GROMACS .gro file of C-alpha atoms in nm:
model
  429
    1UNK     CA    1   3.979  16.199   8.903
    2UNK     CA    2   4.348  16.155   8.875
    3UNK     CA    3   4.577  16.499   8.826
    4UNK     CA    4   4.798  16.446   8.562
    5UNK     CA    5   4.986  16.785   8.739
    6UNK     CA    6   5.056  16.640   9.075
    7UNK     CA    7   5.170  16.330   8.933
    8UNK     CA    8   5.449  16.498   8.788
    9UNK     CA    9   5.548  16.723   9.026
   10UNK     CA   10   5.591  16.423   9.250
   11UNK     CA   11   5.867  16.355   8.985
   12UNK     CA   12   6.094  16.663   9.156
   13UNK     CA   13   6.269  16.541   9.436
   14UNK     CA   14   6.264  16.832   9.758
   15UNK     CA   15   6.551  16.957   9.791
   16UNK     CA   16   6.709  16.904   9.445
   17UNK     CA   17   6.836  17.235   9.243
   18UNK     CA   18   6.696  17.263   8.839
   19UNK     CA   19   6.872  17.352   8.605
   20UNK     CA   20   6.748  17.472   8.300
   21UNK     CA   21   6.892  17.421   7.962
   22UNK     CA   22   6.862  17.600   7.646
   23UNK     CA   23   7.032  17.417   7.367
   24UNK     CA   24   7.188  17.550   7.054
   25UNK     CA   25   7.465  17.449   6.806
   26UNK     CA   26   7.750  17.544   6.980
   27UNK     CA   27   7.714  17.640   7.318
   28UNK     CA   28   7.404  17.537   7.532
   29UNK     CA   29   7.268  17.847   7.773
   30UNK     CA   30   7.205  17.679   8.136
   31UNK     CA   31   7.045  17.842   8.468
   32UNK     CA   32   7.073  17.674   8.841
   33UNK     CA   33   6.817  17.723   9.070
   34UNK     CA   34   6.616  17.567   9.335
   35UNK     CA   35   6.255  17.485   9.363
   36UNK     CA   36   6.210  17.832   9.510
   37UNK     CA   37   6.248  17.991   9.173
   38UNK     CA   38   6.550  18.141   9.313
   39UNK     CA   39   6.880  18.136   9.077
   40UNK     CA   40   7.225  18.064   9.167
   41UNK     CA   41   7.456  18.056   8.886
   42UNK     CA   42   7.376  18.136   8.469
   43UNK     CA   43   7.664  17.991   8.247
   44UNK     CA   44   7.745  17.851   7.942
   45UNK     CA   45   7.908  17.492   7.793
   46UNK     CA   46   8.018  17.376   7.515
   47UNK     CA   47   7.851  17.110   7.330
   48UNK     CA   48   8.084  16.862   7.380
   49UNK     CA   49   8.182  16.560   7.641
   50UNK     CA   50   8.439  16.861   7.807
   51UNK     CA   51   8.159  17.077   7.793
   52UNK     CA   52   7.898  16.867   7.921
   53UNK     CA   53   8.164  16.728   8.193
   54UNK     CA   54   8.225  17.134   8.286
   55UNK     CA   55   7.890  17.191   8.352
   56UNK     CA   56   7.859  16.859   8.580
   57UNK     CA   57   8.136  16.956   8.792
   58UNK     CA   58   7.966  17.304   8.816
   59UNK     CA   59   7.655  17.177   8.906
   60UNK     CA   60   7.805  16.944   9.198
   61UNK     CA   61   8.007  17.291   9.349
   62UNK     CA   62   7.681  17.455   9.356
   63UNK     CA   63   7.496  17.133   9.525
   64UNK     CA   64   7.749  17.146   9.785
   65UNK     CA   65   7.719  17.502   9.841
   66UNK     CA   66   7.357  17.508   9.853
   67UNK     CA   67   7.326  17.178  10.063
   68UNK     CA   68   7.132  17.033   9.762
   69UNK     CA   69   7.008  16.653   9.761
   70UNK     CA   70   7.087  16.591   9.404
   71UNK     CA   71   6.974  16.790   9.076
   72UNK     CA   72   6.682  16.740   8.772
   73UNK     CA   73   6.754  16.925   8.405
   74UNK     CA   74   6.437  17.062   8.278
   75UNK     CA   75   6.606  17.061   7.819
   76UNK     CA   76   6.391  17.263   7.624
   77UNK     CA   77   6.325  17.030   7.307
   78UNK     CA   78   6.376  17.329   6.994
   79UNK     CA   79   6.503  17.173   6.715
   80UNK     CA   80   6.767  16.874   6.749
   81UNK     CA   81   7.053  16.982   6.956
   82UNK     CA   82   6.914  16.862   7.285
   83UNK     CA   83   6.984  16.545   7.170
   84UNK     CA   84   7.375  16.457   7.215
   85UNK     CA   85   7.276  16.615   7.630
   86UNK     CA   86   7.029  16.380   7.658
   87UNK     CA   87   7.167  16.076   7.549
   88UNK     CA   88   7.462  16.224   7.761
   89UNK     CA   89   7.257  16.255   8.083
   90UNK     CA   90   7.099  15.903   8.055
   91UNK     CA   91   7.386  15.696   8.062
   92UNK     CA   92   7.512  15.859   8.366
   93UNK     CA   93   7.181  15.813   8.507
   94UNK     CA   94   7.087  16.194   8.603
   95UNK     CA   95   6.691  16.268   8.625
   96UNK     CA   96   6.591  16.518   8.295
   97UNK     CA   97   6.265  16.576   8.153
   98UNK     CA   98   6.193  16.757   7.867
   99UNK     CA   99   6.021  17.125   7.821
  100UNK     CA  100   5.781  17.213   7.533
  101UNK     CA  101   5.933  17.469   7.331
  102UNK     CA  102   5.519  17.611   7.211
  103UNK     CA  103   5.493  17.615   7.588
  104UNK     CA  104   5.829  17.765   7.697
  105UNK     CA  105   5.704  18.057   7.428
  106UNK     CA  106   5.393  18.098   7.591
  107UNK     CA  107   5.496  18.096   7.931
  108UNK     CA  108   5.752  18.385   7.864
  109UNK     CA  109   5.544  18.575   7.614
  110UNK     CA  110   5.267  18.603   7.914
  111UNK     CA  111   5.500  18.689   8.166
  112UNK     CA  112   5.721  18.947   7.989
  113UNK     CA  113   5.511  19.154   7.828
  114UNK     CA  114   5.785  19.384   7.675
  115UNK     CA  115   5.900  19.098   7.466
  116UNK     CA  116   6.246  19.005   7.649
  117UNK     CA  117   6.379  18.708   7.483
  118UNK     CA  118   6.763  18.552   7.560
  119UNK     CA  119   6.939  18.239   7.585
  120UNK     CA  120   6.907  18.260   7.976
  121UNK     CA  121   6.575  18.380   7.985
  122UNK     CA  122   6.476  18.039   7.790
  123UNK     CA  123   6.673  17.840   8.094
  124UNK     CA  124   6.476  17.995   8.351
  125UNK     CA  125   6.142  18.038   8.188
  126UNK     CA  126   6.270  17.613   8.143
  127UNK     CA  127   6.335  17.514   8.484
  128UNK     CA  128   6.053  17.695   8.639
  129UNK     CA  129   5.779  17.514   8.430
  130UNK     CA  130   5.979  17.191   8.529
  131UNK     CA  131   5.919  17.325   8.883
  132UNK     CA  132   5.532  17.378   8.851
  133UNK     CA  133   5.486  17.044   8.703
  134UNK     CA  134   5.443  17.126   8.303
  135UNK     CA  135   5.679  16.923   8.125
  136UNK     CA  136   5.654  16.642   7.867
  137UNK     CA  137   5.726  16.258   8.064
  138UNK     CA  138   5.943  16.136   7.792
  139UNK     CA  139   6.141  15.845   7.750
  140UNK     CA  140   6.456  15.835   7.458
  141UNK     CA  141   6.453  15.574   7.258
  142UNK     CA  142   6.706  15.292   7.292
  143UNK     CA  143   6.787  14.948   7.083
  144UNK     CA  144   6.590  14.832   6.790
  145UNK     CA  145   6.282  15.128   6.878
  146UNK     CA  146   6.626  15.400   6.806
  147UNK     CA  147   6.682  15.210   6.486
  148UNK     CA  148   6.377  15.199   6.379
  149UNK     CA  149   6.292  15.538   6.460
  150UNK     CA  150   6.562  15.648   6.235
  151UNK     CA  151   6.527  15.421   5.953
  152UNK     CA  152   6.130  15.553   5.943
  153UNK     CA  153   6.266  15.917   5.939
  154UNK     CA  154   6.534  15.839   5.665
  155UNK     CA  155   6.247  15.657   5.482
  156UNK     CA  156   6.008  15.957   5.500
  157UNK     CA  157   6.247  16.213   5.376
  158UNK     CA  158   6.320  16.000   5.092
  159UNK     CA  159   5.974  15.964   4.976
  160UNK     CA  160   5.890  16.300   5.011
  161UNK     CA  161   6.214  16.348   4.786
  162UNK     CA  162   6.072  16.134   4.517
  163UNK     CA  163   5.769  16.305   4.502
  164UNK     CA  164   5.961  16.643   4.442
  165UNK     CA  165   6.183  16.509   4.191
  166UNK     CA  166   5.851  16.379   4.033
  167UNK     CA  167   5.642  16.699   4.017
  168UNK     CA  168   5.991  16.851   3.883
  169UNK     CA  169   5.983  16.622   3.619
  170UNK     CA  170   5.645  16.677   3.527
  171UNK     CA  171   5.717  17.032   3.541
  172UNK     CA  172   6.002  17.034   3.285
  173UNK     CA  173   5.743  16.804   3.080
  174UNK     CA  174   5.457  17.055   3.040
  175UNK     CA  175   5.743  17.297   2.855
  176UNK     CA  176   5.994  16.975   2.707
  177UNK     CA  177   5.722  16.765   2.598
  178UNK     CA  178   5.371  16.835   2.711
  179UNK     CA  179   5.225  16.511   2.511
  180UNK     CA  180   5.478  16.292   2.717
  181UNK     CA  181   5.269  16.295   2.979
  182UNK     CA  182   4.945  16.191   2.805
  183UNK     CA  183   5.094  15.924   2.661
  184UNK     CA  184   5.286  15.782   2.978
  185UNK     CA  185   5.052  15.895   3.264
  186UNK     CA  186   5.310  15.782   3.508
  187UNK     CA  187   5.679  15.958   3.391
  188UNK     CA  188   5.851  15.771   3.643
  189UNK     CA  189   5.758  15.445   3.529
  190UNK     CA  190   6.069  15.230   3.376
  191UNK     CA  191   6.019  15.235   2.999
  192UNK     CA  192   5.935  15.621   3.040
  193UNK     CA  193   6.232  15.667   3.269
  194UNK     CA  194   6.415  15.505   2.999
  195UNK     CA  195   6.316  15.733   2.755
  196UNK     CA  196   6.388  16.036   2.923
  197UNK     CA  197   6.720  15.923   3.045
  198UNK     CA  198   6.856  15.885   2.659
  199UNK     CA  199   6.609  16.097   2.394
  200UNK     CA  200   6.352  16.321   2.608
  201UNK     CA  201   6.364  16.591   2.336
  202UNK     CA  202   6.042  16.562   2.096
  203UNK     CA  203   6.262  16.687   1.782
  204UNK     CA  204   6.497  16.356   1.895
  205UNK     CA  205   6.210  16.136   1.880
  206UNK     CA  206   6.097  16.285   1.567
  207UNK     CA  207   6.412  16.272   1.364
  208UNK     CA  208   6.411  15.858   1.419
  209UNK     CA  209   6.234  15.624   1.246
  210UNK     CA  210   5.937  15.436   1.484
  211UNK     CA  211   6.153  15.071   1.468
  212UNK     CA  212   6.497  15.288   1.552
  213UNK     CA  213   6.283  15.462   1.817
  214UNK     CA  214   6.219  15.175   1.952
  215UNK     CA  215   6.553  14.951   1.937
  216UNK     CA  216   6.719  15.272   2.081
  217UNK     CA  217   6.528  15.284   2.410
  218UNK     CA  218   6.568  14.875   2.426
  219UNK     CA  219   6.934  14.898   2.452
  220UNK     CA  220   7.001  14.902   2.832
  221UNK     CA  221   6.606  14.912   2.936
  222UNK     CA  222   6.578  14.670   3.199
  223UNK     CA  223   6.228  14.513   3.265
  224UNK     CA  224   5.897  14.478   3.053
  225UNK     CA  225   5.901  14.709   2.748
  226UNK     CA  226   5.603  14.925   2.650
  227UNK     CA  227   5.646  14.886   2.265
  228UNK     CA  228   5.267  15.010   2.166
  229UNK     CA  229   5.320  15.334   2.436
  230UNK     CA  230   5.667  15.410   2.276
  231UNK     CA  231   5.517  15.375   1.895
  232UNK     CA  232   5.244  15.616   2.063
  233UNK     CA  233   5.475  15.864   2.152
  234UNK     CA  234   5.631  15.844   1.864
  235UNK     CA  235   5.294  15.942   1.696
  236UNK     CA  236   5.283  16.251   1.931
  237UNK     CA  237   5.621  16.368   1.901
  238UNK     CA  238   5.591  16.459   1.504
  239UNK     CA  239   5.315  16.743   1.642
  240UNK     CA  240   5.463  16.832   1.957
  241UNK     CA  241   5.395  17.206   2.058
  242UNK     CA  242   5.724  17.146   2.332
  243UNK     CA  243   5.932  17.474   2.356
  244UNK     CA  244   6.246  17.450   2.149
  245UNK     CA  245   6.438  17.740   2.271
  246UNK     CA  246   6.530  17.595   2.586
  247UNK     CA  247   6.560  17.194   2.473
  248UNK     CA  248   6.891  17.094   2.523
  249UNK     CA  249   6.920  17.256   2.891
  250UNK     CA  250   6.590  17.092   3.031
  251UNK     CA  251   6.743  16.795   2.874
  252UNK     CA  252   7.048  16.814   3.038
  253UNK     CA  253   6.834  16.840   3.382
  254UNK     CA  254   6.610  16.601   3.289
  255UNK     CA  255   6.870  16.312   3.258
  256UNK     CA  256   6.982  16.445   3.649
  257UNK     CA  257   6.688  16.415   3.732
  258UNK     CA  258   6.613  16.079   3.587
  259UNK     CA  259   6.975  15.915   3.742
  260UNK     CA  260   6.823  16.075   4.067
  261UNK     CA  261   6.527  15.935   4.090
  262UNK     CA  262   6.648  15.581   4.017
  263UNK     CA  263   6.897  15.647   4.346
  264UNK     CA  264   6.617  15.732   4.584
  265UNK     CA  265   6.425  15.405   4.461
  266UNK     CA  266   6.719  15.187   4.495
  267UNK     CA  267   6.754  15.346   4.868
  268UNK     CA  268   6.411  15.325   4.922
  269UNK     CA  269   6.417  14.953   4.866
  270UNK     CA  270   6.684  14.897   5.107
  271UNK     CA  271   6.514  15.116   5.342
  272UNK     CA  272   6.180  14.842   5.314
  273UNK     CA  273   6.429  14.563   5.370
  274UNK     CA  274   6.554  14.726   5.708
  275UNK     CA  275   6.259  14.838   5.854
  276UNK     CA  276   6.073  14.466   5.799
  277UNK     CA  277   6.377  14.349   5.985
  278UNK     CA  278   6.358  14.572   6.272
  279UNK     CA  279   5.976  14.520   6.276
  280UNK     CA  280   6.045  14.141   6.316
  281UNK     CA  281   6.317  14.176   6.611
  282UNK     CA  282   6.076  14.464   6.809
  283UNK     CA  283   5.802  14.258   7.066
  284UNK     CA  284   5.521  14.416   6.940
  285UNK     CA  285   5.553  14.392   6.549
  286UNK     CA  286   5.469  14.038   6.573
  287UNK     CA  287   5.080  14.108   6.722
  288UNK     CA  288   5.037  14.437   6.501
  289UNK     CA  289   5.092  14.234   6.200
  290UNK     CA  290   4.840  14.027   6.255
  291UNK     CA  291   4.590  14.309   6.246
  292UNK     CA  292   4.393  14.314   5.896
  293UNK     CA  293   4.498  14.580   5.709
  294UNK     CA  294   4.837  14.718   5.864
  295UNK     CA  295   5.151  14.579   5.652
  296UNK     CA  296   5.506  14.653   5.746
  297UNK     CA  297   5.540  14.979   5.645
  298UNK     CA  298   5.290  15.158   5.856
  299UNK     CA  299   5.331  14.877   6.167
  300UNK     CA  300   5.699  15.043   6.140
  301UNK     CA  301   5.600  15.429   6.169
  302UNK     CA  302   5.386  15.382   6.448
  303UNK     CA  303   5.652  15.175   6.642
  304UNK     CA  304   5.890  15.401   6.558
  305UNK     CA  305   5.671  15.736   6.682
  306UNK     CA  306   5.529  15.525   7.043
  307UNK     CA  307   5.843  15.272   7.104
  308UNK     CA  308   5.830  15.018   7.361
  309UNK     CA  309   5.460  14.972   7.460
  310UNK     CA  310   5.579  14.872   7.824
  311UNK     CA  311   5.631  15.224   7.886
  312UNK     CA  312   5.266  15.303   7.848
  313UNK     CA  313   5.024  15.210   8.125
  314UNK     CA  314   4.690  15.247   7.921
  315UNK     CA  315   4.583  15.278   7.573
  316UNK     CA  316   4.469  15.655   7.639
  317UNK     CA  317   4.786  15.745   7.676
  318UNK     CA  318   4.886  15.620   7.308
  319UNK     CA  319   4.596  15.807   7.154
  320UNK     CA  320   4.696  16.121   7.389
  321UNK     CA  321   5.066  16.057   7.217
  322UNK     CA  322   4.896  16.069   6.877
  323UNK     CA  323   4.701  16.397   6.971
  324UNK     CA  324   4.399  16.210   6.829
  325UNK     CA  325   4.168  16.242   7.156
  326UNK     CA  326   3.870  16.481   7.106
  327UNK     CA  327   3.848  16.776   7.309
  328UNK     CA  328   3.532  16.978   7.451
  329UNK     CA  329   3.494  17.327   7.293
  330UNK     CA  330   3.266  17.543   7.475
  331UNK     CA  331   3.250  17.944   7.496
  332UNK     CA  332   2.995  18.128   7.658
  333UNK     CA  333   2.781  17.812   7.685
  334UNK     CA  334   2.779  17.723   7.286
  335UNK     CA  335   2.934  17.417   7.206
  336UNK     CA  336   3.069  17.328   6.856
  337UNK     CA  337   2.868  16.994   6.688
  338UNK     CA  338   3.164  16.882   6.610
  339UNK     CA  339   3.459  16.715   6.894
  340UNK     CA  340   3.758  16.819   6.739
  341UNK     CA  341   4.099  16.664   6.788
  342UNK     CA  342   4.374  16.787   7.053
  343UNK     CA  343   4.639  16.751   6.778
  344UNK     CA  344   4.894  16.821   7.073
  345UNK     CA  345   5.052  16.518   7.028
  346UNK     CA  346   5.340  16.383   6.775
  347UNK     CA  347   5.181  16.457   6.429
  348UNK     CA  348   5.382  16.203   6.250
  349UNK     CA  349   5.250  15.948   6.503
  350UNK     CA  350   4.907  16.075   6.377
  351UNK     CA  351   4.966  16.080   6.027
  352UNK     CA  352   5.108  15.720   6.042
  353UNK     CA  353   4.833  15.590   6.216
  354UNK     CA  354   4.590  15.793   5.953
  355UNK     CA  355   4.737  15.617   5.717
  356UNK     CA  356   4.712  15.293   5.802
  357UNK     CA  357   4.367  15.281   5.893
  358UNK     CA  358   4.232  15.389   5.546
  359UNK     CA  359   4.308  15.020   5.422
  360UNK     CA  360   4.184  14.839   5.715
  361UNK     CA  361   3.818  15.047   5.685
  362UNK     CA  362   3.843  14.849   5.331
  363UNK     CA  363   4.021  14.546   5.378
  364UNK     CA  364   3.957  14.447   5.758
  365UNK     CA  365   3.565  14.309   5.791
  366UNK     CA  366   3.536  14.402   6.164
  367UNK     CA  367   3.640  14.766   6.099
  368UNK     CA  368   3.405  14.779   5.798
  369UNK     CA  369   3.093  14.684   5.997
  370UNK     CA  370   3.191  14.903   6.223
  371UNK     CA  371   3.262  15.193   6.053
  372UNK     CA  372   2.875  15.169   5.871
  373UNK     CA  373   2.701  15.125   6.177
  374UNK     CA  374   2.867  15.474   6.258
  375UNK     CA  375   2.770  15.633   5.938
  376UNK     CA  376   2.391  15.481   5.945
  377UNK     CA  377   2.275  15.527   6.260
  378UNK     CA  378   1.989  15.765   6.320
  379UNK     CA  379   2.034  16.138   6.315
  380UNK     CA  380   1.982  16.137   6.677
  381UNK     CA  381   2.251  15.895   6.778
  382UNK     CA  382   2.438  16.170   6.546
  383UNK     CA  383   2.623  15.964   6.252
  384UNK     CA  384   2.943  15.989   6.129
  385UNK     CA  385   3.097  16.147   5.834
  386UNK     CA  386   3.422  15.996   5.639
  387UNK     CA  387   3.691  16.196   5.809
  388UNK     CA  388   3.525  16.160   6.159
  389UNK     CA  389   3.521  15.790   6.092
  390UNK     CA  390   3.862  15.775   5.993
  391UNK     CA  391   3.945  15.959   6.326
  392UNK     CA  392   3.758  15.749   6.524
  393UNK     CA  393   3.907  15.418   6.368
  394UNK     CA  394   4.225  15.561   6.450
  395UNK     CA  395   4.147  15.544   6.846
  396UNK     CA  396   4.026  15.218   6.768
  397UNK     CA  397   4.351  15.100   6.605
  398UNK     CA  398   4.577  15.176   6.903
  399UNK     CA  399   4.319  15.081   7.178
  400UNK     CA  400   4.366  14.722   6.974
  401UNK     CA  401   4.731  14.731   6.956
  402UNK     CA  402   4.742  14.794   7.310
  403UNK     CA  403   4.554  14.548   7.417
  404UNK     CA  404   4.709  14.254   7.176
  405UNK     CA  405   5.028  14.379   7.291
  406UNK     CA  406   4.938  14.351   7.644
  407UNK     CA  407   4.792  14.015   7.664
  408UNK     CA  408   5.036  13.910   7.352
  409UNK     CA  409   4.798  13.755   7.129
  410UNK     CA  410   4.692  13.777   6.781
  411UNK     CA  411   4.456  13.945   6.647
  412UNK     CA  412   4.148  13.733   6.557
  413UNK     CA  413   3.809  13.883   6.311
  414UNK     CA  414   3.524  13.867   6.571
  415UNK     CA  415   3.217  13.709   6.436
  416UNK     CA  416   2.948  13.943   6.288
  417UNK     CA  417   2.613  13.889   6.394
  418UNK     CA  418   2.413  13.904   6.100
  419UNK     CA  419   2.008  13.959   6.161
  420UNK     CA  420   1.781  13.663   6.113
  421UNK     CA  421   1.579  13.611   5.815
  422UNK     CA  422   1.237  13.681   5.877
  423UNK     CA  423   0.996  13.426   5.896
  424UNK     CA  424   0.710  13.469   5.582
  425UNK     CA  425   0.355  13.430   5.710
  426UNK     CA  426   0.085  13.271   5.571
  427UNK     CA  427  -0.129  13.515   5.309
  428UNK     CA  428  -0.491  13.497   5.427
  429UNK     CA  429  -0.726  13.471   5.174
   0.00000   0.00000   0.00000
């Protein structure tokens, strides 16, 4: 059985000091010692290049005073500002390897039980679990994986913008115009977008003629124009119960909302056209697109969460990435029916690959067969429910991707083996 533990801890060098970083804004919090867990020197640096070359030349004084080999940063990864060190450190080729910040807590919480929490205390509790062998074996991102990681992120913030700008919308609706929405079920759609953007009050809609209704939102609508949905609303506007009091404000935000709204598409769309770009220059997009099922969008977020695939040695460790891989639990010798996941891996990674498996359990004939041999076998080869299927295909998916990746071919629909007919026998009489 291989020890994940003394693996790593054959990543520290003898004889090198750690130093352990706690990162902030400003001024990053950093504590030298050696393998001994006895410290040297506490200081602090700036977060900049004279900073980070400060704490270099600090580092080397101590290495000669201490007769140290070389040194190894154990960065605790809180929030963002480890970042610009990192980056820093792996151009000039120094060893670093990243600290949990969930396990940093726990670590300190159990040892100081009065609660002592400070910038230095984070360093040390830092380079000590870097010492012991519990730190994360990261890589950073370089090249096409770095842009594509950060076109993916930019792309999920703006979606999730768009759908808060679209509740909002519908929000202001229910009090504006509460038969809008029964007449256009989608408000965001581009003859309803049109209409909010230039009459959204009901008493607007009302005061116009249904043909002057009508020519007024086809003046600067682009696109297909939903004449028998506007005369609709019409309809529903001369009984509208909307809230008068407060029309001309909510209008007002409305139209803001509206001129937003057609921003974050437009970016969205250019967002689409860079990520099937970077897709097509990374190695791997080329075999993960052949999969059934996975288009460009979701091929891109789980690139973007794993990277290169020729820094993983085995497909367990992508599914270990994901935090997908069931674990046991067992107290007192009751164990649950039901194998959880770790869920100590990236989440996004996980919701990515979640995502793209629901179409390929529809779309992709191999996975479908699959997936209802899980959910009809016997009770005592204990079947499968939706969401355990889902979990399961999503193991499956990155076993596959692993494997196409690794012997570069395509993906290719297995044949199903379908049962023979059986013969009829003769009917005796």
């Amino acid at each position: 059985m291989k020890n994940s533990v003394a693996n790593k801890l054959k990543q520290v060098p003898v004889g090198y000091l750690v130093i352990g970083i706690d990162p902030h804004k400003k001024k990053h919090a950093a504590v030298i010692m050696t393998q001994d867990f006895t410290i040297h020197s506490k200081f602090k640096f700036n977060n900049s290049k004279e900073g980070f070359e400060m704490a270099l030349e600090r580092i080397r004084m101590e290495m000669v005073r201490t007769g140290s080999r070389g040194a190894i940063f154990a960065i605790e990864t809180g929030g963002h500002y480890w970042r610009n060190l990192a980056y820093f450190l792996d151009e000039r080729g120094i060893p670093f390897r990243f600290i949990n910040q969930f396990t940093l807590k726990r670590r300190r919480e159990g040892k100081d039980l009065n609660r002592r929490k400070n910038d230095y205390r984070d360093s040390e509790v830092a380079a000590q679990l870097l010492c012991t062998g519990e730190f994360t074996d990261t890589k950073l991102s370089h090249g096409v994986y770095a842009e594509l990681r950060a076109a993916h992120n930019a792309y999920r913030r703006l979606v999730k913008e768009r759908t808060r700008i679209i509740n909002l919308v519908k929000g202001l609706l229910d009090g504006l115009f509460p038969e809008f929405t029964q007449v256009f079920q989608d408000p965001c759609g581009l003859t309803a977008l049109s209409v909010l953007s230039i009459c959204p009050v009901p008493e607007g809609v009302a005061a116009m003629t249904e043909d002057e209704f009508v020519n007024t939102i086809r003046t600067g609508h682009r696109g297909l124009l939903m004449r028998k949905k506007l005369r609709a609303l019409h309809y529903a506007a001369q009984t509208s119960i909307g809230v008068k009091a407060d029309a001309q404000s909510v209008s007002y935000e409305l139209s803001f909302l509206v001129e937003k709204l057609q921003l974050i598409k437009r970016h969205i769309c250019r967002i689409d056209e860079t990520l099937v770009r970077l897709v097509n220059e990374t190695e791997e997009g080329k075999y993960l697109l052949s999969i059934i099922g996975l288009n460009y969008i979701s091929v891109a977020g789980i690139l973007a969460e794993l990277g290169s695939f020729r820094s993983y040695k085995s497909a367990k460790q992508l599914i270990k990435m994901a935090g997908s891989n069931p674990t046991e639990s067992e107290s007192a010798g009751k164990r649950s029916s039901h194998t959880p996941m770790s869920k100590k891996g990236r989440p996004v990674l996980r919701y990515c690959a979640w995502i793209a498996v629901i179409p390929m359990l529809r779309f992709n004939p191999d996975f479908r067969a699959w997936a209802k041999k899980l959910r009809e076998r016997p009770v005592h080869a204990n079947p499968l429910s939706g969401r355990e299927i889902v979990g399961a295909a999503l193991n499956r998916l990155l076993r596959l991707a692993f494997v196409l990746v690794k012997n570069q071919t395509f993906y290719q629909v297995p044949e199903i083996e379908s049962m023979p007919e059986p013969e009829l026998l003769p009917v005796a009489n």
